[in-house]
mmCIF file of N, CA and C in Angstrom:
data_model
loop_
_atom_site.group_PDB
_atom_site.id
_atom_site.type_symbol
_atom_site.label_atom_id
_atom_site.label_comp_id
_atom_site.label_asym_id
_atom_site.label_seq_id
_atom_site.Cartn_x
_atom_site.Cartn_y
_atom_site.Cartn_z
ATOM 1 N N UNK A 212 98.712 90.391 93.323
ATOM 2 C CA UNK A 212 98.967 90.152 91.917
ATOM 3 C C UNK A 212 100.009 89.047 91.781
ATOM 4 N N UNK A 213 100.312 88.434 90.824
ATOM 5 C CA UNK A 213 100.904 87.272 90.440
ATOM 6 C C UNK A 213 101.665 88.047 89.441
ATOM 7 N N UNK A 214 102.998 87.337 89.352
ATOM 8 C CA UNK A 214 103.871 88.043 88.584
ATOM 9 C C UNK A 214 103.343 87.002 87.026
ATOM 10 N N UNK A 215 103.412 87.564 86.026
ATOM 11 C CA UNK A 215 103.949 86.454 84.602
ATOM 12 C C UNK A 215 104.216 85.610 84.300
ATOM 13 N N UNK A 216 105.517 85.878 85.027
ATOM 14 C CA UNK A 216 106.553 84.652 84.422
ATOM 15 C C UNK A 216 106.694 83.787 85.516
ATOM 16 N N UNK A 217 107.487 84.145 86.466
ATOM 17 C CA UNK A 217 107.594 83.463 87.585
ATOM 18 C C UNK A 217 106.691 83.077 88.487
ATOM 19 N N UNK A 218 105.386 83.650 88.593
ATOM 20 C CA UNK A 218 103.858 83.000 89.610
ATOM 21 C C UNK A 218 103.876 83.065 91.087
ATOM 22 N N UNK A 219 104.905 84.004 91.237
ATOM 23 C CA UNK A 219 105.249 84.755 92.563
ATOM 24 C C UNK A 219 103.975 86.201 92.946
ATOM 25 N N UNK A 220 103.827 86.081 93.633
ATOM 26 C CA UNK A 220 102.544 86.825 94.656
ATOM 27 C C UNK A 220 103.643 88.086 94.994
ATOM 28 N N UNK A 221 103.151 89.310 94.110
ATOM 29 C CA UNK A 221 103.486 90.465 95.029
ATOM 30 C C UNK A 221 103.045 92.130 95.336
ATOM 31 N N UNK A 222 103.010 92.690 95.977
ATOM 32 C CA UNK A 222 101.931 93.681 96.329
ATOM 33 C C UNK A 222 102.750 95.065 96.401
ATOM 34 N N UNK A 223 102.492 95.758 95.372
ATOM 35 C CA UNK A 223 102.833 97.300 95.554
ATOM 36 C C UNK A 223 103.844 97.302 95.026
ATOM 37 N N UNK A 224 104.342 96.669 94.387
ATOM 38 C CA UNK A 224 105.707 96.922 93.708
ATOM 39 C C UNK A 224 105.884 95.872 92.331
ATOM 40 N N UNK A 225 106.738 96.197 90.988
ATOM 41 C CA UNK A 225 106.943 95.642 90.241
ATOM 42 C C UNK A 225 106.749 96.631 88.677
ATOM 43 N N UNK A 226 106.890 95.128 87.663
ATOM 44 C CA UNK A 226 106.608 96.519 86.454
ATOM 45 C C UNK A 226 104.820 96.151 85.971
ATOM 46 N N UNK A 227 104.154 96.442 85.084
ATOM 47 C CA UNK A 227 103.127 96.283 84.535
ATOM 48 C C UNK A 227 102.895 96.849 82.500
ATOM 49 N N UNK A 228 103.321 96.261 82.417
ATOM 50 C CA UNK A 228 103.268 96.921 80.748
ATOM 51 C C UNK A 228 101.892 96.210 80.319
ATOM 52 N N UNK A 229 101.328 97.406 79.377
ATOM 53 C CA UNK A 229 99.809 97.219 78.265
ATOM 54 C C UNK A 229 100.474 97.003 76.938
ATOM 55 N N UNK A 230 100.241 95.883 76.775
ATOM 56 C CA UNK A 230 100.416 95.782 75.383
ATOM 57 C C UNK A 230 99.378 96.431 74.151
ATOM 58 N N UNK A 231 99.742 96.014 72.693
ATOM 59 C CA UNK A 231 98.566 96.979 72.023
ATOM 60 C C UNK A 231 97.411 96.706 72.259
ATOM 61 N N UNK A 232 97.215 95.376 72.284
ATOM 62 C CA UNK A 232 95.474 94.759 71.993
ATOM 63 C C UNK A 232 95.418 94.911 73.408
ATOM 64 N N UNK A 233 95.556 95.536 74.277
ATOM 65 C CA UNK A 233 95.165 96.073 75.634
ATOM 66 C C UNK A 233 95.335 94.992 76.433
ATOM 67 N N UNK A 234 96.171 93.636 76.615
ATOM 68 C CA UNK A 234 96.123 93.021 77.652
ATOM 69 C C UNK A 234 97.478 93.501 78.515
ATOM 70 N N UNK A 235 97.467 93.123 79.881
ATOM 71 C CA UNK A 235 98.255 93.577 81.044
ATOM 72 C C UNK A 235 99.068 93.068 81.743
ATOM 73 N N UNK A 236 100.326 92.942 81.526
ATOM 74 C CA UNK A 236 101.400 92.151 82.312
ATOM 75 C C UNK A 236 102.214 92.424 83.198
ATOM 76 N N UNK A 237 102.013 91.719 84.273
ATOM 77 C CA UNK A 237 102.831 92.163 85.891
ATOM 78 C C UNK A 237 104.057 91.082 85.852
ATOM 79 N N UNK A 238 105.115 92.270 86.289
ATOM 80 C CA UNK A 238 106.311 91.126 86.127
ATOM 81 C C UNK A 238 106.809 91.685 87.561
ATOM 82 N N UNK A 239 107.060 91.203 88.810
ATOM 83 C CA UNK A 239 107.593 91.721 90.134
ATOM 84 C C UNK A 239 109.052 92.205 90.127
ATOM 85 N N UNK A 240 110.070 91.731 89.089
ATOM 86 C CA UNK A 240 111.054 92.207 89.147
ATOM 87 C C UNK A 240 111.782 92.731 87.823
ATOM 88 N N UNK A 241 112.860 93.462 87.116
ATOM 89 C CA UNK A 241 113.285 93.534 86.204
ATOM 90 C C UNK A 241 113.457 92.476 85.123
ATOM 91 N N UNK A 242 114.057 91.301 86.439
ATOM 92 C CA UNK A 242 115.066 90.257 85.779
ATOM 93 C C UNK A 242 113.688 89.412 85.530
ATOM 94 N N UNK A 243 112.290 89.500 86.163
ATOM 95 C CA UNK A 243 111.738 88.565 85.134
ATOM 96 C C UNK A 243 111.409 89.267 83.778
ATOM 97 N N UNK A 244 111.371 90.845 83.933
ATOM 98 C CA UNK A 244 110.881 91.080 82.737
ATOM 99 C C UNK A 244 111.464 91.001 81.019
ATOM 100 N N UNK A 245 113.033 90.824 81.686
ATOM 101 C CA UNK A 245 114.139 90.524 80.790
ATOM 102 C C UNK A 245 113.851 89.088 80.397
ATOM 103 N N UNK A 246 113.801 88.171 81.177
ATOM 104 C CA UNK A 246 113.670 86.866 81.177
ATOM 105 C C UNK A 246 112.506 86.245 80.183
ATOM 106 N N UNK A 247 111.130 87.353 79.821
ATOM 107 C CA UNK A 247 110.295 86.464 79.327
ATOM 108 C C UNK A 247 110.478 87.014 77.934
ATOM 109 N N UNK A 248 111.029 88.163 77.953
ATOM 110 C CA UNK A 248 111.517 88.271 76.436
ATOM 111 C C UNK A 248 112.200 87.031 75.660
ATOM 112 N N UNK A 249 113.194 86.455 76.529
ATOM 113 C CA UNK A 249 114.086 85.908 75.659
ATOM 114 C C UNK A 249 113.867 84.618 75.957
ATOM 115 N N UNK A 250 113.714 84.179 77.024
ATOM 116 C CA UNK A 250 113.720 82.729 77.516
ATOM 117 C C UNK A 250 112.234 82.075 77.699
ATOM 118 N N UNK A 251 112.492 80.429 77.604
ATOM 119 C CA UNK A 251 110.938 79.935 77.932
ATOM 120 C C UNK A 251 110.535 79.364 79.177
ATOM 121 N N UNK A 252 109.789 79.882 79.847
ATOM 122 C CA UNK A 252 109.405 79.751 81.165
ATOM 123 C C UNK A 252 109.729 78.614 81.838
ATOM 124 N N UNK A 253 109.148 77.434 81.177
ATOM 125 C CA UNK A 253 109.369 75.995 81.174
ATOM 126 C C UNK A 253 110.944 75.728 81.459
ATOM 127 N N UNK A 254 111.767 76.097 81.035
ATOM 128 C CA UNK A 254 112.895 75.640 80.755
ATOM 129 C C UNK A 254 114.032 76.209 81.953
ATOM 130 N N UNK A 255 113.812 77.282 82.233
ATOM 131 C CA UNK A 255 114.372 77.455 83.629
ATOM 132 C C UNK A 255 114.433 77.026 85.094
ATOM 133 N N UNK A 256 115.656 77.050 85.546
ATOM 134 C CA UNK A 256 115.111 75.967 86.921
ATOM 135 C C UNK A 256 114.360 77.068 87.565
ATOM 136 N N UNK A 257 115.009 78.299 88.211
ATOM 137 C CA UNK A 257 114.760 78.780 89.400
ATOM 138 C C UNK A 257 113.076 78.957 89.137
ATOM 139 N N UNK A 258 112.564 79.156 88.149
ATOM 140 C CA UNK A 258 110.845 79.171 88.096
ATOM 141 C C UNK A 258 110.560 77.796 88.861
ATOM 142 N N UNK A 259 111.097 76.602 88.081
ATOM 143 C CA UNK A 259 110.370 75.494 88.533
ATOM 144 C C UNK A 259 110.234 75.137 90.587
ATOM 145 N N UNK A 260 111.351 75.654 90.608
ATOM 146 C CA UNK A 260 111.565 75.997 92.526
ATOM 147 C C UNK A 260 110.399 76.255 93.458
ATOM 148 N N UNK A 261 109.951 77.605 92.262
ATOM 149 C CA UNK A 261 108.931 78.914 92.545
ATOM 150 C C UNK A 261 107.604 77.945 92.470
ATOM 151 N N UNK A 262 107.206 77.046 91.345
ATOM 152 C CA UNK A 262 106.325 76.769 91.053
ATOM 153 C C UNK A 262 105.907 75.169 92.175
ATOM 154 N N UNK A 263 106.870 74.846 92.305
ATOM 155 C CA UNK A 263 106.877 73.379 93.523
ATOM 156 C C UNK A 263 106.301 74.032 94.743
ATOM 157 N N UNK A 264 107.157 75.061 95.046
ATOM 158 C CA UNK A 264 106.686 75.925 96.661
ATOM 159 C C UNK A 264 105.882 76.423 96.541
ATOM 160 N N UNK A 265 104.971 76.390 95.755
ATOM 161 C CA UNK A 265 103.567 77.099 95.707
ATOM 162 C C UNK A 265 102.375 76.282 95.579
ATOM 163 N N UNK A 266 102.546 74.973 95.010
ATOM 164 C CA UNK A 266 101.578 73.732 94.865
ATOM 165 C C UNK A 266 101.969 73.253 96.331
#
């Protein structure tokens, strides 16, 4: 699974919330799940890090 926010790969662990209209979001750690509440993905470095080492 791919986390949300960050696009980090991780297996057996993390959160998953259903929203109403039934879609499904995997976030691997707390701090991303805090993170996409408030902040925009784009705009953070440590994502962009995540997203270089993976292309």
């Amino acid at each position: 699974m791919k986390c949300n926010f960050c696009l980090k790969e991780f297996k057996n662990k993390g959160h998953m919330i259903i929203k109403n209209d039934n879609s499904i979001l995997y976030y691997c750690s707390s701090k991303c799940m805090k993170n996409a509440k408030i902040r925009n993905q784009r705009k953070t470095k440590w994502i962009k890090q995540n997203i270089k080492q993976n292309i």
